[in-house]
mmCIF file of C-alpha atoms in Angstrom:
data_model
loop_
_atom_site.group_PDB
_atom_site.id
_atom_site.type_symbol
_atom_site.label_atom_id
_atom_site.label_comp_id
_atom_site.label_asym_id
_atom_site.label_seq_id
_atom_site.Cartn_x
_atom_site.Cartn_y
_atom_site.Cartn_z
ATOM 1 C CA MET R 126 7.829 12.662 -12.152
ATOM 2 C CA THR R 127 11.469 13.429 -12.960
ATOM 3 C CA TRP R 128 12.459 13.589 -9.301
ATOM 4 C CA VAL R 129 10.572 10.366 -8.510
ATOM 5 C CA ARG R 130 12.468 8.532 -11.261
ATOM 6 C CA THR R 131 15.723 10.154 -10.164
ATOM 7 C CA LYS R 132 15.144 9.097 -6.541
ATOM 8 C CA LEU R 133 14.453 5.499 -7.574
ATOM 9 C CA ALA R 134 17.546 5.427 -9.801
ATOM 10 C CA LEU R 135 19.648 6.775 -6.909
ATOM 11 C CA GLU R 136 18.317 4.033 -4.630
ATOM 12 C CA ALA R 137 19.863 1.472 -7.004
ATOM 13 C CA LEU R 138 23.318 3.081 -6.706
ATOM 14 C CA ALA R 139 25.958 2.641 -4.033
ATOM 15 C CA PRO R 140 26.964 5.631 -1.889
ATOM 16 C CA GLY R 141 29.494 7.712 -3.812
ATOM 17 C CA ASP R 142 28.210 6.628 -7.227
ATOM 18 C CA ALA R 143 27.150 9.382 -9.605
ATOM 19 C CA LEU R 144 24.002 9.737 -11.631
ATOM 20 C CA ASP R 145 23.678 12.130 -14.570
ATOM 21 C CA VAL R 146 20.188 13.422 -15.217
ATOM 22 C CA ARG R 147 19.544 15.331 -18.407
ATOM 23 C CA CYS R 148 16.543 17.637 -18.216
ATOM 24 C CA ARG R 149 14.939 19.966 -20.677
ATOM 25 C CA PRO R 150 14.992 23.550 -19.451
ATOM 26 C CA GLY R 151 12.014 24.049 -17.185
ATOM 27 C CA GLU R 152 10.570 23.043 -13.875
ATOM 28 C CA ALA R 153 12.404 19.730 -13.486
ATOM 29 C CA LEU R 154 15.771 21.417 -13.969
ATOM 30 C CA GLU R 155 14.990 23.522 -10.911
ATOM 31 C CA ASN R 156 13.176 20.917 -8.815
ATOM 32 C CA VAL R 157 15.491 17.930 -9.208
ATOM 33 C CA PRO R 158 18.656 19.644 -7.863
ATOM 34 C CA ARG R 159 16.679 21.136 -4.974
ATOM 35 C CA SER R 160 15.086 17.798 -4.033
ATOM 36 C CA ALA R 161 18.390 15.944 -4.422
ATOM 37 C CA ARG R 162 20.175 18.409 -2.143
ATOM 38 C CA ALA R 163 17.334 18.185 0.382
ATOM 39 C CA ALA R 164 17.796 14.413 0.392
ATOM 40 C CA GLY R 165 21.452 14.915 1.299
ATOM 41 C CA HIS R 166 23.107 14.191 -2.061
ATOM 42 C CA ALA R 167 25.891 16.275 -3.637
ATOM 43 C CA VAL R 168 24.655 18.061 -6.736
ATOM 44 C CA THR R 169 26.297 19.968 -9.579
ATOM 45 C CA VAL R 170 24.500 21.405 -12.581
ATOM 46 C CA GLU R 171 26.064 22.091 -15.957
ATOM 47 C CA GLY R 172 23.646 23.375 -18.537
ATOM 48 C CA THR R 173 20.866 20.854 -18.663
ATOM 49 C CA THR R 174 22.836 18.035 -17.051
ATOM 50 C CA ILE R 175 22.474 17.435 -13.320
ATOM 51 C CA ARG R 176 25.152 15.299 -11.722
ATOM 52 C CA ILE R 177 24.090 13.766 -8.417
ATOM 53 C CA VAL R 178 26.537 11.875 -6.214
ATOM 54 C CA ARG R 179 24.632 9.568 -3.929
ATOM 55 C CA ALA R 180 25.102 10.239 -0.222
ATOM 56 C CA MET G 273 -4.423 -1.946 -51.813
ATOM 57 C CA SER G 274 -5.076 0.823 -54.330
ATOM 58 C CA GLU G 275 -2.604 1.846 -56.920
ATOM 59 C CA GLY G 276 -2.213 5.173 -55.132
ATOM 60 C CA GLY G 277 -1.374 3.368 -51.866
ATOM 61 C CA ALA G 278 1.291 1.296 -53.546
ATOM 62 C CA SER G 279 2.639 4.434 -55.109
ATOM 63 C CA ARG G 280 2.868 6.221 -51.756
ATOM 64 C CA ARG G 281 4.581 3.213 -50.215
ATOM 65 C CA GLY G 282 7.099 3.279 -53.018
ATOM 66 C CA PHE G 283 7.700 6.968 -52.464
ATOM 67 C CA PHE G 284 8.495 6.497 -48.768
ATOM 68 C CA ARG G 285 10.740 3.518 -49.522
ATOM 69 C CA ASP G 286 12.691 5.612 -52.028
ATOM 70 C CA LEU G 287 12.859 8.474 -49.554
ATOM 71 C CA ALA G 288 14.236 6.224 -46.816
ATOM 72 C CA SER G 289 16.802 4.871 -49.201
ATOM 73 C CA ALA G 290 17.824 8.369 -50.194
ATOM 74 C CA VAL G 291 18.203 9.429 -46.551
ATOM 75 C CA GLY G 292 20.400 6.420 -45.896
ATOM 76 C CA SER G 293 22.563 7.269 -48.871
ATOM 77 C CA ALA G 294 22.783 10.888 -47.769
ATOM 78 C CA ARG G 295 24.078 9.827 -44.343
ATOM 79 C CA GLU G 296 26.814 7.812 -45.962
ATOM 80 C CA VAL G 297 27.750 10.679 -48.253
ATOM 81 C CA LEU G 298 27.685 13.314 -45.528
ATOM 82 C CA ALA G 299 29.701 11.375 -42.948
ATOM 83 C CA PRO G 300 31.713 8.621 -44.639
ATOM 84 C CA ASP G 301 34.407 8.512 -41.932
ATOM 85 C CA ALA G 302 32.189 9.102 -38.906
ATOM 86 C CA PRO G 303 32.816 6.709 -36.014
ATOM 87 C CA PRO G 304 30.096 4.191 -35.353
ATOM 88 C CA PRO G 305 27.400 5.660 -33.150
ATOM 89 C CA GLU G 306 27.805 5.105 -29.434
ATOM 90 C CA PRO G 307 25.482 2.466 -28.042
ATOM 91 C CA PRO G 308 22.610 3.998 -26.107
ATOM 92 C CA PRO G 309 23.161 4.162 -22.360
ATOM 93 C CA PRO G 310 21.565 1.347 -20.393
ATOM 94 C CA PRO G 311 18.074 2.184 -19.198
ATOM 95 C CA PRO G 312 17.929 3.467 -15.621
ATOM 96 C CA ASP G 313 17.329 0.840 -12.980
ATOM 97 C CA PHE G 314 14.097 1.572 -11.140
ATOM 98 C CA GLY G 315 14.296 -1.564 -9.046
ATOM 99 C CA GLY G 316 11.990 -3.553 -11.271
ATOM 100 C CA LEU G 317 9.103 -1.082 -11.115
ATOM 101 C CA ALA G 318 7.316 -0.519 -14.417
ATOM 102 C CA ASP G 319 6.563 2.986 -15.698
ATOM 103 C CA ALA G 320 2.869 2.610 -14.874
ATOM 104 C CA GLU G 321 3.719 1.574 -11.306
ATOM 105 C CA ILE G 322 6.056 4.527 -10.860
ATOM 106 C CA GLU G 323 3.303 6.871 -12.000
ATOM 107 C CA ARG G 324 0.551 5.202 -9.917
ATOM 108 C CA TYR G 325 2.597 5.153 -6.720
ATOM 109 C CA ALA G 326 4.629 8.341 -7.313
ATOM 110 C CA ARG G 327 3.355 10.240 -4.271
ATOM 111 C CA GLN G 328 4.443 7.482 -1.900
ATOM 112 C CA LEU G 329 7.607 6.490 -3.801
ATOM 113 C CA VAL G 330 8.863 10.045 -3.469
ATOM 114 C CA LEU G 331 8.671 9.910 0.326
ATOM 115 C CA PRO G 332 12.055 9.648 2.050
ATOM 116 C CA GLU G 333 10.660 6.825 4.208
ATOM 117 C CA TRP G 334 9.295 4.883 1.242
ATOM 118 C CA GLY G 335 10.978 3.832 -2.002
ATOM 119 C CA THR G 336 11.567 0.810 -4.191
ATOM 120 C CA ALA G 337 12.206 -1.639 -1.350
ATOM 121 C CA ALA G 338 9.020 -0.706 0.490
ATOM 122 C CA GLN G 339 6.964 -0.761 -2.696
ATOM 123 C CA LEU G 340 8.246 -4.198 -3.667
ATOM 124 C CA ALA G 341 7.669 -5.512 -0.126
ATOM 125 C CA LEU G 342 4.082 -4.296 -0.264
ATOM 126 C CA SER G 343 3.555 -5.726 -3.739
ATOM 127 C CA GLU G 344 4.604 -9.159 -2.491
ATOM 128 C CA ALA G 345 2.407 -9.098 0.618
ATOM 129 C CA ASN G 346 -0.707 -11.157 1.285
ATOM 130 C CA VAL G 347 -3.077 -9.317 3.593
ATOM 131 C CA LEU G 348 -6.395 -10.585 4.950
ATOM 132 C CA VAL G 349 -9.008 -8.073 6.069
ATOM 133 C CA VAL G 350 -11.536 -9.561 8.483
ATOM 134 C CA GLY G 351 -14.808 -7.749 7.927
ATOM 135 C CA ALA G 352 -15.949 -5.564 5.056
ATOM 136 C CA GLY G 353 -17.591 -2.772 7.006
ATOM 137 C CA ALA G 354 -16.677 0.621 8.408
ATOM 138 C CA LEU G 355 -13.095 -0.080 9.480
ATOM 139 C CA ALA G 356 -12.402 -2.275 6.463
ATOM 140 C CA ALA G 357 -13.315 0.447 3.978
ATOM 141 C CA PRO G 358 -10.270 2.648 4.602
ATOM 142 C CA VAL G 359 -8.081 -0.352 5.380
ATOM 143 C CA ALA G 360 -8.806 -2.103 2.105
ATOM 144 C CA SER G 361 -8.926 1.089 0.042
ATOM 145 C CA TYR G 362 -5.555 2.355 1.241
ATOM 146 C CA LEU G 363 -3.822 -1.017 1.003
ATOM 147 C CA VAL G 364 -5.141 -1.686 -2.484
ATOM 148 C CA GLY G 365 -4.469 1.869 -3.585
ATOM 149 C CA ALA G 366 -0.915 1.613 -2.270
ATOM 150 C CA GLY G 367 -0.275 -1.576 -4.235
ATOM 151 C CA VAL G 368 -0.524 -4.519 -1.853
ATOM 152 C CA GLY G 369 0.009 -7.778 -3.717
ATOM 153 C CA ARG G 370 -3.084 -9.712 -2.698
ATOM 154 C CA LEU G 371 -5.950 -8.682 -0.469
ATOM 155 C CA GLY G 372 -8.473 -11.124 0.897
ATOM 156 C CA ILE G 373 -11.611 -9.635 2.401
ATOM 157 C CA LEU G 374 -14.180 -11.667 4.276
ATOM 158 C CA ASP G 375 -17.598 -10.874 5.671
ATOM 159 C CA PRO G 376 -20.688 -13.075 6.021
ATOM 160 C CA ASP G 377 -23.239 -10.268 5.754
ATOM 161 C CA VAL G 378 -25.021 -8.400 2.977
ATOM 162 C CA VAL G 379 -25.156 -4.635 2.586
ATOM 163 C CA GLU G 380 -27.950 -2.954 4.576
ATOM 164 C CA LEU G 381 -29.242 0.585 4.455
ATOM 165 C CA SER G 382 -27.990 1.298 7.980
ATOM 166 C CA ASN G 383 -24.411 0.476 6.849
ATOM 167 C CA LEU G 384 -24.069 3.188 4.262
ATOM 168 C CA HIS G 385 -23.343 6.211 6.465
ATOM 169 C CA ARG G 386 -19.970 4.783 7.472
ATOM 170 C CA GLN G 387 -19.119 1.820 5.221
ATOM 171 C CA THR G 388 -17.774 3.789 2.303
ATOM 172 C CA LEU G 389 -17.083 0.860 -0.040
ATOM 173 C CA HIS G 390 -20.825 0.156 -0.325
ATOM 174 C CA PHE G 391 -23.325 2.284 -2.247
ATOM 175 C CA THR G 392 -27.122 2.361 -2.316
ATOM 176 C CA PRO G 393 -27.404 0.073 -5.387
ATOM 177 C CA ASP G 394 -25.411 -2.533 -3.417
ATOM 178 C CA LEU G 395 -28.235 -3.154 -0.899
ATOM 179 C CA GLY G 396 -28.624 -6.913 -0.492
ATOM 180 C CA VAL G 397 -25.264 -7.677 -2.132
ATOM 181 C CA PRO G 398 -22.735 -9.649 -0.057
ATOM 182 C CA LYS G 399 -20.434 -7.088 1.538
ATOM 183 C CA ALA G 400 -17.292 -8.960 0.522
ATOM 184 C CA GLU G 401 -18.388 -8.943 -3.135
ATOM 185 C CA SER G 402 -19.503 -5.314 -3.008
ATOM 186 C CA ALA G 403 -16.173 -4.248 -1.526
ATOM 187 C CA ALA G 404 -14.176 -6.368 -3.969
ATOM 188 C CA ALA G 405 -15.924 -4.785 -6.958
ATOM 189 C CA LYS G 406 -14.890 -1.262 -5.868
ATOM 190 C CA LEU G 407 -11.373 -2.333 -4.969
ATOM 191 C CA ARG G 408 -10.821 -3.897 -8.403
ATOM 192 C CA PHE G 409 -11.763 -0.588 -10.004
ATOM 193 C CA LEU G 410 -9.380 1.217 -7.671
ATOM 194 C CA ASN G 411 -6.359 -0.889 -8.603
ATOM 195 C CA PRO G 412 -6.651 -3.678 -11.190
ATOM 196 C CA ASP G 413 -3.086 -4.781 -10.487
ATOM 197 C CA VAL G 414 -4.023 -6.103 -7.041
ATOM 198 C CA VAL G 415 -5.477 -9.589 -6.612
ATOM 199 C CA ILE G 416 -8.718 -9.239 -4.644
ATOM 200 C CA GLU G 417 -10.258 -12.322 -3.066
ATOM 201 C CA PRO G 418 -13.701 -11.911 -1.442
ATOM 202 C CA TYR G 419 -15.061 -14.542 0.928
ATOM 203 C CA GLN G 420 -18.653 -14.540 2.173
ATOM 204 C CA VAL G 421 -17.868 -16.359 5.378
ATOM 205 C CA ARG G 422 -17.858 -15.666 9.113
ATOM 206 C CA LEU G 423 -14.491 -16.121 10.808
ATOM 207 C CA GLU G 424 -14.869 -18.341 13.870
ATOM 208 C CA GLU G 425 -12.562 -20.390 16.040
ATOM 209 C CA GLU G 426 -13.150 -23.451 13.855
ATOM 210 C CA ASN G 427 -12.128 -21.897 10.526
ATOM 211 C CA ALA G 428 -9.786 -19.120 11.678
ATOM 212 C CA GLY G 429 -6.610 -21.152 11.259
ATOM 213 C CA ALA G 430 -7.404 -22.128 7.680
ATOM 214 C CA LEU G 431 -8.395 -18.583 6.707
ATOM 215 C CA ILE G 432 -5.258 -17.053 8.185
ATOM 216 C CA GLU G 433 -2.812 -19.609 6.787
ATOM 217 C CA GLY G 434 -0.348 -18.052 4.338
ATOM 218 C CA GLN G 435 -1.115 -14.446 5.251
ATOM 219 C CA ASP G 436 1.671 -11.972 5.916
ATOM 220 C CA VAL G 437 -0.577 -9.641 7.896
ATOM 221 C CA VAL G 438 -4.167 -9.874 9.123
ATOM 222 C CA VAL G 439 -6.155 -6.695 9.734
ATOM 223 C CA ASP G 440 -9.080 -7.313 12.044
ATOM 224 C CA CYS G 441 -11.960 -5.008 11.175
ATOM 225 C CA SER G 442 -14.614 -7.111 12.870
ATOM 226 C CA ASP G 443 -17.153 -5.707 15.272
ATOM 227 C CA SER G 444 -17.329 -8.403 17.945
ATOM 228 C CA PHE G 445 -15.077 -9.412 20.788
ATOM 229 C CA ALA G 446 -15.592 -13.107 19.999
ATOM 230 C CA THR G 447 -14.183 -12.604 16.502
ATOM 231 C CA ARG G 448 -11.288 -10.499 17.804
ATOM 232 C CA TYR G 449 -10.240 -13.186 20.266
ATOM 233 C CA ALA G 450 -10.571 -15.883 17.586
ATOM 234 C CA VAL G 451 -8.447 -13.851 15.165
ATOM 235 C CA ASN G 452 -5.874 -13.118 17.852
ATOM 236 C CA ALA G 453 -5.576 -16.781 18.874
ATOM 237 C CA ALA G 454 -5.239 -17.968 15.278
ATOM 238 C CA CYS G 455 -2.662 -15.298 14.409
ATOM 239 C CA CYS G 456 -0.634 -16.135 17.506
ATOM 240 C CA ALA G 457 -0.739 -19.873 16.704
ATOM 241 C CA ALA G 458 0.383 -19.223 13.120
ATOM 242 C CA ARG G 459 2.739 -16.359 14.110
ATOM 243 C CA VAL G 460 1.013 -14.058 11.640
ATOM 244 C CA ARG G 461 1.267 -10.357 12.365
ATOM 245 C CA LEU G 462 -2.011 -8.696 13.227
ATOM 246 C CA VAL G 463 -3.538 -5.231 13.459
ATOM 247 C CA GLU G 464 -6.455 -5.045 15.889
ATOM 248 C CA ALA G 465 -8.856 -2.147 16.260
ATOM 249 C CA GLY G 466 -12.230 -1.158 17.559
ATOM 250 C CA VAL G 467 -14.432 1.902 17.273
ATOM 251 C CA LEU G 468 -17.568 3.028 19.051
ATOM 252 C CA GLY G 469 -19.166 6.433 19.173
ATOM 253 C CA LEU G 470 -16.294 8.889 18.935
ATOM 254 C CA GLN G 471 -13.661 6.627 20.447
ATOM 255 C CA GLY G 472 -11.453 3.851 19.232
ATOM 256 C CA MET G 473 -8.223 1.944 19.625
ATOM 257 C CA VAL G 474 -5.535 0.466 17.379
ATOM 258 C CA MET G 475 -2.899 -2.134 18.234
ATOM 259 C CA SER G 476 -0.267 -3.970 16.204
ATOM 260 C CA ILE G 477 0.784 -7.439 17.259
ATOM 261 C CA LYS G 478 3.883 -9.435 16.362
ATOM 262 C CA PRO G 479 3.131 -12.832 17.910
ATOM 263 C CA GLY G 480 5.866 -14.113 20.172
ATOM 264 C CA ARG G 481 7.601 -10.730 20.187
ATOM 265 C CA THR G 482 5.071 -8.169 21.394
ATOM 266 C CA ALA G 483 1.965 -8.188 23.549
ATOM 267 C CA CYS G 484 -1.045 -9.745 21.858
ATOM 268 C CA TYR G 485 -4.660 -8.578 22.039
ATOM 269 C CA ARG G 486 -5.405 -10.988 24.898
ATOM 270 C CA CYS G 487 -2.312 -9.808 26.778
ATOM 271 C CA ALA G 488 -3.768 -6.292 26.693
ATOM 272 C CA PHE G 489 -7.394 -7.327 27.161
ATOM 273 C CA PRO G 490 -7.470 -10.709 28.958
ATOM 274 C CA VAL G 491 -11.267 -10.844 29.039
ATOM 275 C CA ALA G 492 -13.957 -9.144 27.010
ATOM 276 C CA PRO G 493 -15.892 -6.429 28.842
ATOM 277 C CA ALA G 494 -19.129 -7.887 30.150
ATOM 278 C CA ASP G 495 -21.345 -4.995 29.163
ATOM 279 C CA ALA G 496 -19.717 -3.606 26.035
ATOM 280 C CA PRO G 497 -22.392 -2.087 23.780
ATOM 281 C CA SER G 498 -22.400 -2.763 20.052
ATOM 282 C CA CYS G 499 -22.365 -0.209 17.246
ATOM 283 C CA ALA G 500 -26.051 -0.950 16.723
ATOM 284 C CA ASP G 501 -26.792 -0.044 20.356
ATOM 285 C CA ALA G 502 -24.326 2.770 21.027
ATOM 286 C CA GLY G 503 -23.859 4.174 17.522
ATOM 287 C CA VAL G 504 -20.764 5.308 15.668
ATOM 288 C CA LEU G 505 -19.954 8.307 13.523
ATOM 289 C CA GLY G 506 -18.613 7.520 10.083
ATOM 290 C CA PRO G 507 -15.525 9.741 10.308
ATOM 291 C CA ALA G 508 -14.557 8.128 13.612
ATOM 292 C CA ALA G 509 -14.487 4.732 11.907
ATOM 293 C CA GLY G 510 -12.591 6.370 9.045
ATOM 294 C CA VAL G 511 -9.882 7.658 11.381
ATOM 295 C CA ILE G 512 -9.441 4.350 13.180
ATOM 296 C CA GLY G 513 -9.498 2.368 9.931
ATOM 297 C CA SER G 514 -6.944 4.726 8.407
ATOM 298 C CA LEU G 515 -4.674 4.164 11.405
ATOM 299 C CA GLN G 516 -5.107 0.422 10.921
ATOM 300 C CA ALA G 517 -4.128 0.690 7.261
ATOM 301 C CA LEU G 518 -1.026 2.636 8.223
ATOM 302 C CA GLU G 519 -0.094 0.052 10.847
ATOM 303 C CA ALA G 520 -0.465 -2.736 8.281
ATOM 304 C CA MET G 521 1.798 -0.869 5.865
ATOM 305 C CA LYS G 522 4.368 -0.388 8.644
ATOM 306 C CA LEU G 523 4.308 -4.094 9.494
ATOM 307 C CA VAL G 524 4.720 -5.118 5.856
ATOM 308 C CA THR G 525 7.448 -2.655 4.917
ATOM 309 C CA GLY G 526 9.143 -1.699 8.182
ATOM 310 C CA VAL G 527 9.207 1.962 7.165
ATOM 311 C CA ALA G 528 8.273 3.057 10.701
ATOM 312 C CA PRO G 529 7.746 1.404 14.069
ATOM 313 C CA ALA G 530 4.291 -0.056 14.576
ATOM 314 C CA VAL G 531 2.130 0.626 17.634
ATOM 315 C CA ALA G 532 3.154 -2.567 19.412
ATOM 316 C CA ASP G 533 3.430 -3.617 23.080
ATOM 317 C CA GLY G 534 0.387 -1.527 23.754
ATOM 318 C CA PHE G 535 -2.293 0.315 21.890
ATOM 319 C CA LEU G 536 -3.239 3.752 20.722
ATOM 320 C CA GLN G 537 -6.388 5.013 22.400
ATOM 321 C CA VAL G 538 -8.167 7.655 20.373
ATOM 322 C CA ASP G 539 -10.798 10.053 21.693
ATOM 323 C CA LEU G 540 -12.090 12.001 18.742
ATOM 324 C CA ALA G 541 -14.420 14.129 20.871
ATOM 325 C CA SER G 542 -11.400 15.829 22.405
ATOM 326 C CA ALA G 543 -9.007 14.994 19.547
ATOM 327 C CA GLY G 544 -6.865 13.114 22.061
ATOM 328 C CA PHE G 545 -4.398 10.369 21.215
ATOM 329 C CA LEU G 546 -3.001 8.352 24.121
ATOM 330 C CA ARG G 547 -0.401 5.594 23.822
ATOM 331 C CA VAL G 548 -1.151 2.899 26.421
ATOM 332 C CA HIS G 549 1.556 0.383 27.279
ATOM 333 C CA ALA G 550 0.807 -3.325 27.532
ATOM 334 C CA ALA G 551 3.334 -6.057 28.237
ATOM 335 C CA ARG G 552 3.398 -9.695 27.188
ATOM 336 C CA ARG G 553 1.890 -12.005 29.786
ATOM 337 C CA GLU G 554 3.562 -15.324 30.515
ATOM 338 C CA ASP G 555 0.169 -16.821 31.356
ATOM 339 C CA CYS G 556 -1.488 -15.587 28.147
ATOM 340 C CA PRO G 557 -3.366 -18.559 26.678
ATOM 341 C CA ASP G 558 -2.795 -17.246 23.151
ATOM 342 C CA CYS G 559 0.873 -16.216 23.091
ATOM 343 C CA GLY G 560 2.349 -17.217 26.474
ATOM 344 C CA LYS G 561 3.956 -20.357 25.055
ATOM 345 C CA LEU G 562 5.435 -18.735 21.950
#
């Protein structure tokens, strides 16, 4: 569900805007960056914070 | 309240007070806490909606805009039989705003092999009511309106008024032409379909913009057999009805081009899908003047 919520939050942003997603260590921390990159967004991960810049 | 209860309440009140005092003692010069970040904007979708529709919301083609468009749509399903079962189930499951479903008949034993919204205890129950009962269980957030009525030329206009999309799941050419004429007159988008044996067809119609059902089929075939005469396999109706549901969702949301200006001919014996072109006809009595 984390990626679904992340995708919907990204849809509300303008291209170039950034979204920080804080995840507990685990599956979402691996899946969200992968799905975000697959959707064409720029992604950086620092610890448990995922920064996604909307494409 | 017992004395012990009052005593426990007093204990927790004292404890809370002590914790508050401890905070002040431990961090007397701490800056005021930062206000919590604003909640994420999910486009107006509630948590329960995000969870219910997660598998479609996550699709690249779908998303908040498509979900909201569907949730605001009024769709009328003509017929509550074999084609209507997947049509209504998928539209209601996906979160259409309001679904009207009309059928004049009652559930019969010979319906049950293919009309998957009706069960054996429903024998004798009006099909529209039987279908509505299942659909309300499927998604209580959708407004379901059953009508035990036969759509005919005389009442078609009134039944179709206010609809965003009509999905024709009837089993007679007379009804199809009546639905087509009324949808063209009201400029209501329409998904037509038919199924017999192991074959079927699906066609989306945007009145005034794409070929209508009568443009593609100017006259009804003189010797077309009915389902009762020629038979139909349940999964064949399921495939065609599923395609109809998908077409309706495309028309409502615009997430993909609909099968318009022609129809999709499906032969499930050979697993063949053939796209057949049809053009608008200037002399079409239903849409030629639009």
